[in-house]
Coordinates of C-alpha atoms in Angstrom, one line a residue:
M273 CA 0.0 0.0 0.0
K274 CA 2.9 2.4 0.8
F275 CA 4.4 1.7 -2.6
V276 CA 1.2 2.4 -4.4
T277 CA 0.7 5.7 -2.4
E278 CA 4.2 6.9 -3.1
N279 CA 4.1 6.2 -6.8
L280 CA 0.5 7.2 -7.6
A281 CA 1.4 10.7 -8.7
R282 CA 4.1 9.3 -11.0
V283 CA 1.6 6.8 -12.5
V284 CA -0.9 9.6 -13.1
A285 CA 1.7 11.7 -14.9
I286 CA 2.6 8.7 -17.1
F287 CA -1.0 8.1 -17.9
A288 CA -1.5 11.8 -18.8
A289 CA 1.5 11.7 -21.1
A290 CA 0.2 8.6 -22.9
L291 CA -3.3 10.0 -23.2
F292 CA -2.1 13.3 -24.8
A293 CA 0.3 11.4 -27.1
G294 CA -2.6 9.3 -28.3
M295 CA -4.8 12.4 -28.6
Y296 CA -2.2 14.1 -30.8
V297 CA -1.8 11.1 -33.1
F298 CA -5.6 10.7 -33.3
T299 CA -5.9 14.4 -34.2
A300 CA -3.0 14.6 -36.6
L301 CA -3.6 11.6 -38.9
P302 CA -6.9 12.8 -40.4
R303 CA -5.4 16.3 -40.8
I304 CA -2.4 14.9 -42.7
F305 CA -4.6 13.3 -45.3
Y306 CA -7.2 16.0 -45.6
P307 CA -6.8 17.2 -49.2
Y308 CA -7.3 21.0 -48.7
D309 CA -5.4 23.6 -46.8
L310 CA -5.8 23.8 -43.0
D311 CA -3.8 27.0 -42.9
F312 CA -3.8 29.3 -45.9
I313 CA 0.0 29.6 -45.8
E314 CA 0.2 25.9 -46.6
D315 CA -1.0 26.8 -50.1
S316 CA 2.0 29.0 -50.9
M317 CA 4.4 26.6 -49.2
L318 CA 3.1 23.7 -51.3
L319 CA 3.4 25.7 -54.5
Q320 CA 7.0 26.7 -53.6
A321 CA 7.9 23.0 -53.1
W322 CA 6.2 22.3 -56.4
Q323 CA 8.3 25.0 -58.0
F324 CA 11.5 23.4 -56.7
A325 CA 10.2 20.0 -57.8
R326 CA 9.9 21.2 -61.4
G327 CA 13.3 22.9 -61.3
L328 CA 11.8 26.4 -61.8
P329 CA 13.2 29.6 -60.3
V330 CA 12.0 30.2 -56.7
F331 CA 13.7 33.3 -55.4
A332 CA 13.0 35.6 -58.4
P333 CA 11.1 38.8 -59.1
P334 CA 7.4 38.3 -58.0
N335 CA 5.1 37.7 -61.0
A336 CA 1.6 36.6 -61.7
D337 CA 2.5 32.9 -61.7
F338 CA 4.7 32.7 -58.6
S339 CA 6.2 34.6 -55.7
A340 CA 8.4 33.1 -53.1
H341 CA 7.6 32.9 -49.4
A342 CA 9.7 34.8 -46.8
Y343 CA 11.0 31.6 -45.2
M344 CA 14.4 30.0 -45.9
P345 CA 14.3 27.3 -48.6
L346 CA 15.4 24.0 -47.0
Y347 CA 11.9 22.7 -46.1
T348 CA 10.3 23.5 -49.5
W349 CA 13.5 22.2 -51.3
L350 CA 13.2 18.9 -49.4
G351 CA 9.5 18.9 -50.0
G352 CA 10.1 19.4 -53.7
L353 CA 12.1 16.1 -53.7
L354 CA 9.1 14.4 -52.2
L355 CA 6.7 15.9 -54.7
R356 CA 8.8 14.7 -57.6
I357 CA 7.7 11.2 -56.5
T358 CA 4.2 11.9 -55.4
G359 CA 3.0 14.9 -57.4
P360 CA 1.6 18.0 -55.8
S361 CA -0.5 17.4 -52.6
F362 CA -0.5 18.3 -49.0
A363 CA -0.1 14.8 -47.5
P364 CA 3.6 14.2 -48.3
L365 CA 4.7 17.5 -46.9
R366 CA 2.5 17.0 -43.8
L367 CA 4.0 13.6 -43.3
F368 CA 7.4 15.2 -43.4
S369 CA 6.4 17.7 -40.7
F370 CA 4.8 14.9 -38.7
A371 CA 8.1 12.9 -38.9
A372 CA 9.9 16.0 -37.6
V373 CA 7.5 16.2 -34.6
L374 CA 8.2 12.5 -33.7
V375 CA 12.0 13.2 -34.0
T376 CA 11.6 16.1 -31.6
A377 CA 9.6 14.0 -29.1
A378 CA 12.3 11.3 -29.3
L379 CA 15.1 13.9 -28.6
I380 CA 13.1 15.2 -25.6
F381 CA 12.8 11.7 -24.3
Y382 CA 16.5 11.1 -24.7
I383 CA 17.6 14.4 -23.1
A384 CA 15.1 14.2 -20.2
R385 CA 16.0 10.6 -19.4
R386 CA 19.7 11.5 -19.4
E387 CA 19.3 14.6 -17.3
S388 CA 16.9 13.1 -14.7
K389 CA 18.3 9.5 -14.9
T390 CA 14.7 8.2 -15.0
R391 CA 13.0 6.6 -17.9
W392 CA 9.5 7.5 -16.8
L393 CA 10.2 11.3 -16.7
G394 CA 11.7 11.1 -20.1
F395 CA 8.5 9.6 -21.4
V396 CA 6.4 12.2 -19.6
C397 CA 8.5 15.1 -21.0
A398 CA 8.0 13.7 -24.5
G399 CA 4.3 13.5 -23.9
L400 CA 4.3 17.1 -22.7
Y401 CA 5.7 18.1 -26.0
L402 CA 3.0 16.3 -28.0
A403 CA 0.4 17.8 -25.6
G404 CA 1.5 21.3 -26.8
F405 CA -0.5 20.9 -30.0
R406 CA -3.2 23.4 -29.1
I407 CA -1.0 25.7 -27.0
T408 CA 1.3 26.3 -30.0
G409 CA -1.5 26.9 -32.4
Q410 CA -2.1 23.5 -34.1
W411 CA 0.8 23.8 -36.5
Y412 CA 2.8 20.7 -35.7
E413 CA 2.0 18.5 -38.8
L414 CA 1.1 21.2 -41.3
V415 CA 3.0 22.3 -44.4
R416 CA 5.1 24.9 -42.5
V417 CA 8.8 25.1 -41.6
D418 CA 8.4 25.1 -37.8
S419 CA 8.5 21.4 -36.9
L420 CA 11.6 20.8 -39.0
F421 CA 13.2 24.0 -37.6
V422 CA 12.6 22.8 -34.0
A423 CA 13.8 19.3 -34.7
L424 CA 17.1 20.4 -36.3
S425 CA 17.7 23.1 -33.7
L426 CA 17.2 20.7 -30.8
A427 CA 19.4 18.1 -32.5
G428 CA 22.2 20.6 -33.0
M429 CA 22.0 21.7 -29.4
T430 CA 22.0 18.1 -28.2
V431 CA 25.2 17.2 -30.1
A432 CA 26.9 20.4 -28.8
I433 CA 25.9 20.0 -25.2
Y434 CA 26.7 16.3 -25.0
G435 CA 29.7 16.4 -27.3
D436 CA 32.4 16.8 -24.6
G437 CA 34.3 19.3 -26.8
R438 CA 35.2 16.8 -29.4
A439 CA 36.0 18.3 -32.8
G440 CA 33.8 16.0 -34.8
R441 CA 30.7 16.6 -32.6
M442 CA 31.2 20.3 -32.7
M443 CA 31.3 20.2 -36.5
L444 CA 28.2 18.0 -36.6
S445 CA 26.4 20.4 -34.3
A446 CA 27.4 23.3 -36.6
L447 CA 26.0 21.4 -39.6
L448 CA 22.7 20.7 -37.8
L449 CA 22.3 24.2 -36.7
T450 CA 23.2 25.5 -40.1
L451 CA 20.4 23.3 -41.6
A452 CA 18.1 24.8 -38.9
F453 CA 19.1 28.3 -40.1
W454 CA 18.4 27.3 -43.7
T455 CA 14.9 26.2 -42.5
K456 CA 14.0 29.3 -40.5
Q457 CA 16.0 32.5 -40.0
T458 CA 15.6 32.8 -36.2
A459 CA 17.7 29.6 -35.8
L460 CA 20.7 32.0 -36.2
L461 CA 20.1 32.8 -32.5
Y462 CA 20.7 29.2 -31.5
G463 CA 23.9 29.1 -33.4
V464 CA 25.2 32.3 -31.7
G465 CA 24.0 31.0 -28.3
I466 CA 25.7 27.6 -28.7
A467 CA 28.9 29.3 -29.8
F468 CA 28.8 31.3 -26.5
F469 CA 28.2 28.1 -24.5
L470 CA 31.0 26.2 -26.1
T471 CA 33.4 29.1 -25.6
L472 CA 32.7 29.1 -21.9
Q473 CA 33.1 25.3 -21.7
F474 CA 36.1 24.7 -24.0
G475 CA 37.7 28.0 -24.8
K476 CA 39.6 28.1 -28.1
R477 CA 38.3 24.7 -29.2
V478 CA 35.1 26.5 -30.0
A479 CA 36.7 27.2 -33.4
W480 CA 35.7 23.6 -34.4
F481 CA 32.1 24.9 -34.2
V482 CA 32.4 28.6 -35.2
V483 CA 34.4 28.2 -38.4
P484 CA 32.2 25.6 -40.1
Y485 CA 29.1 27.2 -38.8
A486 CA 30.1 30.7 -40.1
L487 CA 31.2 29.2 -43.5
C488 CA 28.0 27.1 -44.0
V489 CA 25.7 30.0 -43.1
T490 CA 27.4 32.9 -45.0
L491 CA 29.1 31.3 -48.0
P492 CA 26.0 29.5 -49.5
F493 CA 23.9 32.6 -48.6
W494 CA 26.2 34.9 -50.6
I495 CA 26.4 32.5 -53.5
Y496 CA 22.6 32.0 -53.6
N497 CA 21.9 35.7 -53.3
S498 CA 24.4 36.4 -56.2
V499 CA 22.9 33.7 -58.4
T500 CA 19.4 35.1 -57.9
G501 CA 20.5 38.7 -58.5
G502 CA 19.7 39.8 -54.9
W503 CA 16.2 38.4 -54.9
F504 CA 17.0 35.8 -52.3
W505 CA 17.9 38.6 -49.8
F506 CA 14.8 40.5 -50.8
H507 CA 12.5 37.6 -50.0
V508 CA 14.1 36.2 -46.8
V509 CA 15.4 39.4 -45.3
T510 CA 13.8 42.5 -46.7
V511 CA 10.2 41.1 -46.8
L512 CA 10.5 39.3 -43.5
G513 CA 12.0 42.4 -41.8
G514 CA 9.2 44.5 -43.1
D515 CA 6.8 43.3 -40.4
P516 CA 6.5 46.0 -37.8
I517 CA 7.3 45.2 -34.1
E518 CA 4.6 45.7 -31.5
H519 CA 5.8 45.9 -27.9
A520 CA 2.4 45.0 -26.5
R521 CA 2.8 41.6 -28.2
I522 CA 6.1 41.0 -26.2
L523 CA 4.3 41.8 -23.0
H524 CA 1.5 39.4 -24.0
F525 CA 4.0 36.7 -24.7
F526 CA 5.5 36.9 -21.2
A527 CA 2.3 37.5 -19.3
R528 CA -0.3 35.4 -21.1
E529 CA 1.7 32.7 -22.8
L530 CA 4.8 32.0 -20.7
G531 CA 2.9 33.0 -17.6
G532 CA -0.4 31.6 -18.7
V533 CA -0.7 28.6 -21.0
M534 CA 2.8 27.4 -20.2
A535 CA 2.7 28.4 -16.5
G536 CA 3.5 24.9 -15.1
L537 CA 6.7 24.6 -17.1
S538 CA 7.7 28.2 -16.7
L539 CA 7.4 27.9 -12.9
L540 CA 9.6 24.9 -12.9
A541 CA 12.2 26.6 -15.1
L542 CA 12.2 29.7 -12.8
A543 CA 12.6 27.5 -9.7
I544 CA 15.6 25.7 -11.3
F545 CA 17.3 29.0 -12.1
I546 CA 16.8 30.4 -8.6
L547 CA 18.0 27.2 -6.9
T548 CA 21.0 26.8 -9.2
V549 CA 22.2 30.5 -8.9
R550 CA 21.9 30.2 -5.1
R551 CA 23.8 27.0 -5.1
T552 CA 26.6 28.0 -7.5
R553 CA 26.9 31.7 -6.5
N554 CA 28.6 32.5 -9.9
P555 CA 27.2 34.4 -12.9
F556 CA 28.1 31.6 -15.3
A557 CA 28.2 28.5 -13.1
W558 CA 24.5 28.0 -13.5
L559 CA 25.1 27.6 -17.2
R560 CA 27.7 24.9 -16.7
A561 CA 25.5 23.2 -14.1
H562 CA 22.4 23.2 -16.4
P563 CA 23.3 23.8 -20.0
W564 CA 19.7 23.0 -21.0
L565 CA 18.5 25.9 -18.7
F566 CA 20.5 28.1 -21.1
G567 CA 18.7 26.3 -24.0
I568 CA 15.4 27.1 -22.4
A569 CA 16.4 30.8 -22.2
M570 CA 17.4 30.7 -25.9
G571 CA 14.1 29.1 -26.8
V572 CA 12.2 31.9 -25.0
V573 CA 14.2 34.6 -26.8
V574 CA 13.5 33.0 -30.2
S575 CA 9.8 32.8 -29.4
A576 CA 9.6 36.3 -28.1
I577 CA 11.3 37.7 -31.2
G578 CA 8.9 35.7 -33.4
R579 CA 5.8 36.8 -31.5
A580 CA 6.9 40.4 -31.4
S581 CA 6.2 41.1 -35.1
V582 CA 2.7 41.8 -36.4
G583 CA 2.8 38.6 -38.5
G584 CA 4.1 36.4 -35.7
N585 CA 1.4 33.8 -35.0
L586 CA 1.3 31.1 -32.4
N587 CA 3.6 28.8 -34.3
N588 CA 6.4 30.9 -32.9
L589 CA 5.7 29.5 -29.4
M590 CA 7.0 26.1 -30.5
S591 CA 10.7 27.1 -29.7
A592 CA 10.0 28.1 -26.1
Y593 CA 7.5 25.3 -25.4
T594 CA 9.7 22.6 -26.8
L595 CA 12.7 23.5 -24.6
L596 CA 10.5 24.1 -21.6
C597 CA 9.4 20.5 -21.8
L598 CA 12.9 19.6 -20.4
A599 CA 12.2 21.7 -17.3
P600 CA 10.7 18.7 -15.2
A601 CA 13.9 16.6 -15.8
L602 CA 16.2 19.5 -14.9
A603 CA 14.1 20.1 -11.8
L604 CA 14.4 16.5 -10.7
Q605 CA 18.2 16.7 -11.3
E606 CA 18.5 19.9 -9.3
S607 CA 16.5 18.5 -6.4
A608 CA 19.4 16.1 -5.7
H609 CA 21.3 19.1 -4.4
I610 CA 18.6 20.2 -2.0
R611 CA 19.4 19.2 1.6
P612 CA 16.6 17.1 2.9
T613 CA 14.7 18.3 6.0
R614 CA 11.8 16.9 7.9
F615 CA 9.3 18.5 5.6
L616 CA 11.4 18.7 2.4
T617 CA 12.0 15.1 1.4
P618 CA 13.0 13.8 -2.0
R619 CA 9.5 12.2 -2.4
R620 CA 7.8 15.5 -1.6
I621 CA 10.0 17.4 -4.1
E622 CA 9.2 14.8 -6.8
L623 CA 5.5 15.2 -5.9
A624 CA 5.7 19.0 -6.3
I625 CA 7.3 18.5 -9.7
V626 CA 4.6 16.1 -10.8
I627 CA 1.9 18.5 -9.6
L628 CA 3.3 21.2 -11.8
L629 CA 3.5 18.7 -14.6
L630 CA -0.2 17.8 -14.2
L631 CA -1.0 21.5 -14.1
Q632 CA 0.7 21.9 -17.5
F633 CA -1.2 19.0 -18.9
A634 CA -4.4 20.6 -17.6
L635 CA -3.5 23.8 -19.4
A636 CA -3.0 21.9 -22.6
V637 CA -6.5 20.1 -22.6
Y638 CA -8.3 20.2 -25.9
N639 CA -11.1 18.4 -27.7
P640 CA -9.5 16.5 -30.7
L641 CA -12.7 16.6 -32.7
R642 CA -12.6 20.3 -32.8
Y643 CA -9.4 20.2 -34.9
I644 CA -10.2 17.3 -37.2
P645 CA -11.6 18.4 -40.6
S646 CA -15.2 17.3 -41.1
Q647 CA -16.7 15.4 -43.9
A648 CA -18.8 18.5 -44.7
M649 CA -15.5 20.5 -45.2
Q650 CA -14.2 17.9 -47.6
N651 CA -17.5 17.9 -49.5
A652 CA -17.3 21.7 -49.8
G653 CA -13.8 21.5 -51.1
D654 CA -14.7 18.8 -53.6
A655 CA -17.6 21.0 -54.8
L656 CA -15.4 24.0 -55.2
I657 CA -12.9 21.9 -57.3
R658 CA -15.6 20.7 -59.6
R659 CA -16.8 24.3 -60.0
I660 CA -13.3 25.5 -60.9
A661 CA -12.7 22.5 -63.3
A662 CA -16.0 23.2 -65.1
S663 CA -15.1 26.8 -65.8
E664 CA -13.9 27.5 -69.4
G665 CA -10.7 29.3 -69.1
N666 CA -8.2 30.1 -66.4
V667 CA -9.2 30.7 -62.8
L668 CA -7.5 32.8 -60.2
V669 CA -8.1 31.5 -56.6
M670 CA -6.4 34.4 -54.9
M671 CA -5.6 32.8 -51.5
H672 CA -5.7 29.1 -52.5
P673 CA -4.0 28.8 -55.9
Y674 CA -3.4 25.0 -55.3
Y675 CA -7.2 24.6 -55.8
A676 CA -6.8 25.7 -59.4
L677 CA -3.9 23.2 -59.9
R678 CA -6.0 20.4 -58.3
A679 CA -8.8 21.3 -60.7
G680 CA -6.5 20.9 -63.7
K681 CA -5.9 24.6 -64.2
E682 CA -2.6 26.6 -64.2
P683 CA -1.9 27.9 -60.6
S684 CA -1.0 31.5 -60.0
A685 CA 0.9 33.3 -57.3
Q686 CA -0.8 33.4 -54.0
V687 CA -2.0 37.0 -53.4
L688 CA -0.6 36.7 -49.9
T689 CA 2.9 36.5 -51.2
L690 CA 2.4 39.3 -53.6
W691 CA 1.0 41.4 -50.7
Y692 CA 4.1 40.8 -48.6
A693 CA 6.4 41.6 -51.5
N694 CA 4.4 44.8 -52.1
V695 CA 3.5 46.1 -48.7
R696 CA 6.4 44.7 -46.6
G697 CA 9.1 44.6 -49.2
G698 CA 8.2 47.7 -51.2
A699 CA 8.1 46.0 -54.6
P700 CA 5.4 47.0 -57.0
M701 CA 2.6 44.6 -57.8
P702 CA 3.9 42.6 -60.8
D703 CA 3.1 44.1 -64.2
D704 CA 1.9 40.8 -65.6
F705 CA -0.5 40.4 -62.7
N706 CA -2.0 43.9 -63.4
A707 CA -2.1 43.2 -67.1
R708 CA -4.0 40.0 -66.7
I709 CA -6.7 41.6 -64.6
R710 CA -7.0 44.5 -67.1
A711 CA -7.2 42.0 -70.0
R712 CA -9.8 40.0 -68.1
Y713 CA -7.5 37.0 -68.5
Y714 CA -9.3 34.9 -65.9
A715 CA -12.7 33.5 -66.4
L716 CA -13.3 33.5 -62.7
I717 CA -11.6 35.2 -59.8
I718 CA -12.3 33.6 -56.4
S719 CA -11.6 35.7 -53.3
D720 CA -11.7 35.2 -49.6
E721 CA -12.1 39.0 -49.2
S722 CA -9.2 39.0 -46.8
E723 CA -7.0 42.0 -46.1
F724 CA -4.5 40.7 -48.5
E725 CA -7.0 40.8 -51.4
T726 CA -8.7 44.1 -50.6
T727 CA -5.8 46.6 -50.5
P728 CA -6.8 49.8 -52.4
N729 CA -4.7 49.1 -55.5
V730 CA -5.9 45.5 -55.9
R731 CA -9.5 46.5 -55.1
E732 CA -9.5 49.3 -57.6
L733 CA -8.0 47.1 -60.3
L734 CA -10.5 44.3 -59.6
D735 CA -13.6 46.5 -59.5
A736 CA -12.7 48.2 -62.8
N737 CA -12.6 44.9 -64.7
Y738 CA -14.6 42.3 -62.8
Q739 CA -18.0 42.2 -61.1
L740 CA -19.2 40.2 -58.1
T741 CA -21.6 37.5 -59.4
E742 CA -21.9 35.0 -56.6
T743 CA -21.3 34.6 -52.9
L744 CA -20.2 31.2 -51.7
T745 CA -21.7 29.5 -48.6
P746 CA -19.8 27.2 -46.3
A747 CA -21.3 24.3 -48.3
D748 CA -19.6 25.7 -51.4
A749 CA -16.0 26.2 -50.1
P750 CA -14.2 24.9 -47.0
P751 CA -12.7 27.1 -44.3
T752 CA -9.2 26.8 -42.9
M753 CA -8.8 25.7 -39.3
T754 CA -5.4 26.9 -38.1
G755 CA -4.2 30.5 -37.8
V756 CA -6.4 33.1 -39.5
V757 CA -9.6 31.2 -40.4
T758 CA -10.8 32.1 -43.9
R759 CA -12.5 30.6 -46.9
P760 CA -13.4 31.5 -50.5
I761 CA -16.4 33.8 -50.3
A762 CA -16.8 35.7 -53.5
I763 CA -16.8 34.8 -57.2
Y764 CA -16.0 37.6 -59.7
R765 CA -16.5 37.3 -63.5
P766 CA -15.3 39.7 -66.2
K767 CA -17.4 42.7 -66.9
P768 CA -19.0 42.7 -70.3

């Protein structure tokens, strides 16, 4: 009976981790094979991968047929290799993201087990990561760069932290973090942070990391930018940097996200930091005692920067949340240094850690059915594809150009990417795009009536040459489910 009582909390935590892991897989699989976009950015990411698959220019001047996304190219380049085999669809790229999610969960299990020296807590920490599906905005398995970026970043940090200063492992870490950078720009902060950590630990031997990392980041960047005539820089630096920063969003991140939906893990991380600083009494000793606590700090900074810009959605929480999932293991490790008293026993400390774990699981609760596309949504998508296919002539689906491709028509640039190049990057709307609208090139223009499609220059051009002829109902066109929820609403036809 005593054994059961002492281990009940641990059993409950293991059960919660298994439950949330099962919930995530149950939720993700139908989403992976749903044939329409769950987030409208999936559309432009898919078409960018399809552009790579066909060997066509990607980072080039925006035009009516294609405009690149502001993300780095590794994810869509690898996705293009998959699409060469499968043809264009969301499922292969979502499976790619799903595989990255599983790799991250496996890395968290390995790190947490190693730090805590307990297998059960490794499993619970991995389950915590899978439980973050709703907290981080339901982007885990979608056609986005974030899951690959997180997996590569965590892998690179793992090799560096556990590499014991060996030259080969430092170089491998540099390679992994370089790949993370070529997936998403903010991975550069992890590279700089790991360089700082390795300098403190191993002094001049850090050159085995810094030199290959610097070369692999800067040299290919310079070559690629030169080959594209400066357009690579325009898309991944100028356009991305055009998003304005809002300080209120940073306050919201710390108060409502770190201190709200991630409160259980944040409290654990804060407790570890305070206890470690008190124990070591040295500005940098805490970093040597808990390198992963420094990793958590880097993850928080990366997420804060991502959330600070106007376009920074909840997917940017993935960096902080992923590394915070290691906090329970670090807390159990640090508890070994606490002197036991009559009231502060190792069992009670473990119980307190488990209670905060269960609090975090409670904050992550969601109904899986809410995030699984319904049959009605798929029917609406099928109906829209039939409508597009039946149209005589080309069709511009402004926010969902993949729908035109799926219906056997030529796809066009997603208006979102043209909007970013125009509004954030300062490039004019492409001449061929304007010319096609004026020439009434499209038999149909289908619009979500979003802010990206209703800017004054686009609205004026559209109203001068096309007229609204039909409004679509939810039964005629499916909505997205993640991020900004939108769906095709209006059909325009050429004016007589």
